[in-house]
Amino acid sequence: QVQLVESGGGLVQAGGSLRLSCEASGRTFSSYAMGWFRQAPGKERAFVATITGSGGNTYHADSVRGRFTISRDNAKNTVYLQMNSLKPEDTAVYYCAAKYGSAGSSRRESYSYWGQGTQVTVSS
């Protein structure tokens, strides 16, 4: 079993920045690729970013590429999402997810473990 706890959400103005954190409990954190997804009311849960187990490779959705950056610190069992140049359309609940195996994925079906979510609201 792997437990994931997100933190760092809040209300920010358009153009501002926020850093989300996700701390994992469980053995061999580096054996898991990690991902961030987001969900707004009335919309499907959407891919945001993924990172390989070692942190050597990342992939970001077109909608956030150049603004958001996923990273991880395996010594702290933590994955991060740095969010810059925030827009009102970024408003959503953001979820951290883990999948066994080093390779990342943009498919939510690939992930076995999910955090509780953290709310990000961007005002205009």
XYZ file of C-alpha atoms in Angstrom:
124
model
C 0.000 0.000 0.000
C 1.091 3.529 -0.874
C -0.478 6.590 0.707
C -0.174 9.985 -1.009
C -0.884 13.352 0.622
C -1.015 16.567 -1.427
C -0.478 20.039 -0.001
C 0.205 23.588 -1.164
C -3.083 24.483 -2.823
C -4.782 27.816 -2.308
C -6.161 30.957 -3.933
C -3.852 33.033 -6.132
C -4.276 35.856 -8.629
C -3.829 35.313 -12.354
C -0.151 35.486 -13.255
C 0.913 34.244 -9.842
C 2.755 31.102 -8.775
C 2.130 28.152 -6.494
C 4.063 24.983 -5.622
C 2.187 21.780 -4.868
C 3.780 18.943 -2.891
C 2.869 15.264 -2.647
C 4.465 13.142 0.061
C 4.352 9.360 -0.298
C 4.518 6.657 2.329
C 5.723 3.246 1.237
C 8.833 1.330 0.363
C 11.110 2.073 -2.579
C 9.637 5.377 -3.751
C 12.011 5.482 -6.723
C 10.365 2.323 -8.109
C 7.217 4.374 -8.822
C 6.632 6.827 -11.617
C 4.500 9.756 -10.477
C 1.899 11.957 -12.093
C -0.230 15.039 -11.511
C -3.843 15.268 -12.731
C -6.519 17.911 -12.264
C -10.310 17.984 -12.289
C -12.686 20.939 -12.512
C -16.442 20.663 -11.791
C -18.267 19.017 -14.692
C -15.035 17.951 -16.402
C -13.084 14.703 -16.602
C -9.873 14.259 -14.648
C -7.115 15.491 -16.973
C -3.407 14.744 -17.234
C -1.005 17.495 -16.181
C 2.511 16.020 -15.896
C 4.468 12.825 -15.212
C 7.983 11.970 -14.060
C 9.993 8.729 -14.160
C 11.069 6.933 -11.008
C 14.588 8.344 -11.066
C 13.412 11.824 -12.049
C 15.473 11.669 -15.228
C 12.587 12.292 -17.635
C 9.412 14.377 -17.496
C 6.438 15.033 -19.753
C 3.910 17.868 -19.466
C 0.506 18.398 -21.054
C 0.381 20.949 -23.881
C -1.888 23.183 -21.795
C 0.750 23.640 -19.072
C 4.074 23.126 -20.858
C 6.350 26.107 -20.274
C 4.384 27.185 -17.196
C 4.358 24.112 -14.912
C 7.299 21.902 -13.925
C 7.131 18.495 -12.246
C 10.080 17.359 -10.111
C 10.820 14.883 -7.332
C 13.108 14.426 -4.349
C 13.402 10.702 -3.712
C 15.294 11.269 -0.450
C 12.134 12.988 0.846
C 9.607 10.660 -0.850
C 8.081 13.792 -2.389
C 6.989 14.942 -5.845
C 6.371 18.616 -6.656
C 4.450 20.666 -9.196
C 5.753 24.198 -9.647
C 2.978 26.288 -11.213
C 3.865 29.670 -12.749
C 1.910 32.191 -14.836
C -1.338 30.783 -13.491
C -4.575 31.358 -15.414
C -8.212 31.186 -14.239
C -8.649 28.060 -16.389
C -6.067 26.305 -14.182
C -8.633 26.321 -11.365
C -9.253 22.697 -10.332
C -8.641 20.059 -7.704
C -5.125 18.731 -8.284
C -4.356 15.066 -7.598
C -1.045 13.263 -7.147
C -0.834 9.673 -8.413
C 1.671 6.794 -8.373
C 2.194 3.787 -10.644
C 4.546 0.881 -10.062
C 7.439 0.816 -12.519
C 9.851 3.520 -13.580
C 8.141 4.558 -16.826
C 5.771 7.505 -16.651
C 2.313 7.716 -18.203
C -0.272 10.307 -19.234
C -3.151 7.822 -18.796
C -5.037 7.958 -15.499
C -5.793 4.238 -15.897
C -2.057 3.535 -15.471
C -2.009 4.781 -11.878
C -2.888 2.570 -8.935
C -2.596 5.041 -6.052
C -4.138 8.505 -5.656
C -3.980 11.322 -3.142
C -6.968 13.148 -1.678
C -6.527 16.225 -3.864
C -5.786 19.867 -3.144
C -7.827 22.831 -4.410
C -6.172 25.455 -6.609
C -8.223 28.564 -7.385
C -6.935 31.293 -9.712
C -8.796 34.605 -9.627
C -8.858 37.220 -12.373
